[in-house]
Structure formats: structure tokens, C-alpha cells
Backbone as JSON, one array per atom type, in Angstrom:
{
  "sequence": "MQDLKRYIALVEQGPSTIPERRRIMLDQRDRIVRQIRELTLALETTEYKIRVYDGHPEG",
  "N": [[87.82, -35.72, -4.05], [86.72, -36.01, -1.36], [88.94, -36.7, -0.07], [90.64, -34.59, -0.56], [89.29, -32.42, 1.12], [89.65, -33.91, 3.65], [92.32, -33.6, 3.79], [92.7, -30.95, 3.81], [91.44, -30.18, 6.35], [93.16, -31.77, 8.18], [95.39, -30.09, 7.66], [95.08, -27.95, 8.98], [94.67, -28.64, 11.53], [97.27, -28.66, 12.28], [100.7, -29.57, 12.98], [100.69, -32.28, 14.24], [99.39, -33.99, 12.69], [100.85, -34.47, 10.13], [101.7, -37.29, 9.62], [99.57, -38.67, 8.87], [98.7, -36.54, 7.01], [101.12, -37.39, 5.09], [100.39, -40.02, 4.37], [97.92, -39.73, 2.64], [99.06, -38.12, 0.59], [100.7, -39.98, -0.3], [98.73, -41.91, -1.0], [97.76, -40.71, -3.14], [99.7, -40.03, -4.89], [100.14, -42.84, -5.84], [97.96, -43.54, -6.87], [97.78, -41.88, -9.04], [100.28, -42.29, -10.42], [98.91, -45.11, -11.42], [96.57, -43.98, -13.27], [98.38, -42.63, -15.18], [99.82, -44.59, -16.05], [97.64, -46.4, -17.49], [96.9, -44.19, -19.23], [99.04, -44.13, -20.65], [99.16, -46.65, -21.98], [96.55, -46.55, -23.42], [97.27, -44.61, -25.18], [99.56, -46.12, -26.43], [98.3, -47.96, -27.71], [96.3, -46.58, -29.26], [98.12, -45.22, -30.86], [99.3, -47.2, -32.38], [97.28, -48.46, -33.79], [96.43, -45.8, -35.51], [98.87, -46.33, -36.99], [98.16, -49.11, -38.12], [96.09, -48.4, -39.9], [97.74, -46.45, -41.79], [98.87, -48.36, -42.88], [101.51, -49.31, -41.78], [101.91, -51.39, -39.81], [104.05, -52.04, -37.8], [105.93, -50.8, -36.94]],
  "CA": [[87.18, -34.51, -3.29], [86.78, -36.14, -0.02], [90.54, -36.65, 0.43], [91.11, -32.92, -0.26], [88.56, -31.92, 2.08], [90.12, -34.46, 5.18], [93.63, -33.04, 3.95], [92.61, -29.47, 4.27], [91.15, -30.62, 7.76], [94.3, -32.25, 8.79], [96.43, -29.19, 7.54], [94.17, -26.87, 9.97], [94.85, -29.16, 12.94], [98.62, -29.06, 12.82], [102.26, -30.68, 12.6], [100.63, -33.74, 14.53], [98.45, -34.4, 11.54], [101.73, -34.92, 9.46], [102.03, -38.61, 9.11], [98.25, -38.98, 8.06], [98.67, -36.02, 5.69], [101.97, -37.54, 4.21], [99.84, -41.15, 3.78], [97.11, -39.21, 1.78], [99.87, -37.9, -0.56], [101.4, -41.18, -1.1], [97.87, -42.59, -1.97], [97.46, -39.7, -4.49], [100.78, -40.38, -5.84], [99.84, -44.25, -6.25], [96.73, -43.03, -7.98], [98.46, -40.81, -10.18], [100.87, -43.72, -11.41], [98.35, -45.72, -12.07], [96.36, -43.44, -14.1], [99.76, -42.37, -16.1], [100.08, -46.22, -16.71], [96.77, -46.26, -17.97], [96.91, -43.44, -20.47], [100.43, -44.65, -21.55], [98.61, -47.86, -22.6], [95.75, -46.18, -24.2], [98.04, -43.85, -26.11], [100.09, -46.71, -27.41], [97.18, -48.33, -28.53], [95.9, -45.48, -30.4], [99.23, -45.1, -32.35], [99.3, -48.8, -33.06], [95.95, -48.41, -34.59], [97.22, -45.54, -36.66], [100.1, -47.05, -38.15], [97.75, -50.41, -38.96], [95.41, -48.02, -40.82], [98.22, -46.05, -42.47], [99.49, -49.57, -43.55], [102.81, -50.14, -40.95], [101.74, -52.0, -38.58], [105.16, -53.04, -37.52], [106.71, -49.63, -35.9]],
  "C": [[87.21, -34.9, -1.93], [88.46, -36.25, 0.59], [91.13, -35.24, 0.37], [90.35, -32.41, 0.8], [89.45, -32.65, 3.4], [91.73, -33.82, 4.87], [93.7, -31.61, 4.13], [92.41, -29.5, 5.88], [92.31, -30.75, 8.34], [95.47, -30.8, 9.12], [96.09, -28.05, 8.97], [94.66, -27.55, 11.62], [96.45, -29.27, 13.48], [99.98, -29.89, 12.48], [101.55, -31.87, 12.91], [100.03, -34.69, 13.69], [99.55, -35.15, 10.46], [101.84, -36.42, 8.56], [100.79, -38.85, 8.39], [98.5, -38.17, 6.74], [99.98, -36.8, 4.42], [101.24, -39.07, 3.31], [98.68, -40.7, 2.54], [97.89, -38.71, 0.56], [100.48, -39.12, -1.36], [100.43, -41.95, -1.89], [97.9, -41.91, -3.32], [98.16, -40.06, -5.38], [100.54, -41.51, -6.57], [98.9, -43.93, -7.6], [97.13, -42.58, -9.66], [99.31, -41.66, -11.32], [99.91, -44.27, -11.78], [97.31, -45.11, -13.49], [97.58, -43.23, -15.56], [99.67, -43.81, -16.88], [98.98, -46.65, -17.89], [96.14, -45.42, -19.36], [98.12, -43.73, -21.17], [99.99, -45.84, -22.42], [97.58, -47.56, -23.71], [96.53, -45.62, -25.16], [98.98, -45.04, -26.95], [99.12, -47.47, -28.36], [96.61, -47.84, -29.48], [96.89, -45.63, -31.48], [99.18, -46.59, -33.03], [98.19, -48.82, -34.05], [96.14, -47.72, -35.91], [97.88, -45.84, -37.68], [99.34, -48.01, -38.69], [96.72, -49.36, -39.98], [96.29, -47.36, -42.07], [99.32, -47.2, -42.98], [100.67, -49.79, -42.72], [102.2, -50.02, -39.84], [102.79, -52.49, -37.47], [105.82, -51.96, -36.24], [106.38, -48.5, -36.54]]
}
């Protein structure tokens, strides 16, 4: 939320803030990628457990 407020303030200041806005977006992308990896691992683990419960752990 703090980043969003900062980003909005920077937009209002104009084009001179583009480099900082870009950095904020790159940081946001990194957070999203990390979350996707974590969720993918959680999904794979959950699917594996379901297969185990169904008696088919190998795939």
C-alpha cells in the first residue's frame, strides 16, 4: 500500500519521476514472481498429496 501511495505521488509529479516509478514496477514484478513460485510449489505439493491419498503417488 505504501508503494502504491508513493507511485501515485510520483505520477502526479510528472515525467521526471519515471526512473523511480520504473523501479517500483520492477520491485512489484519481483514480488509477484516470488508469489507465483510459492503458489506453484504449494499447488504441486497439494496435488501430490491428493495423488497419495488416491493411491497413486508416482504421478
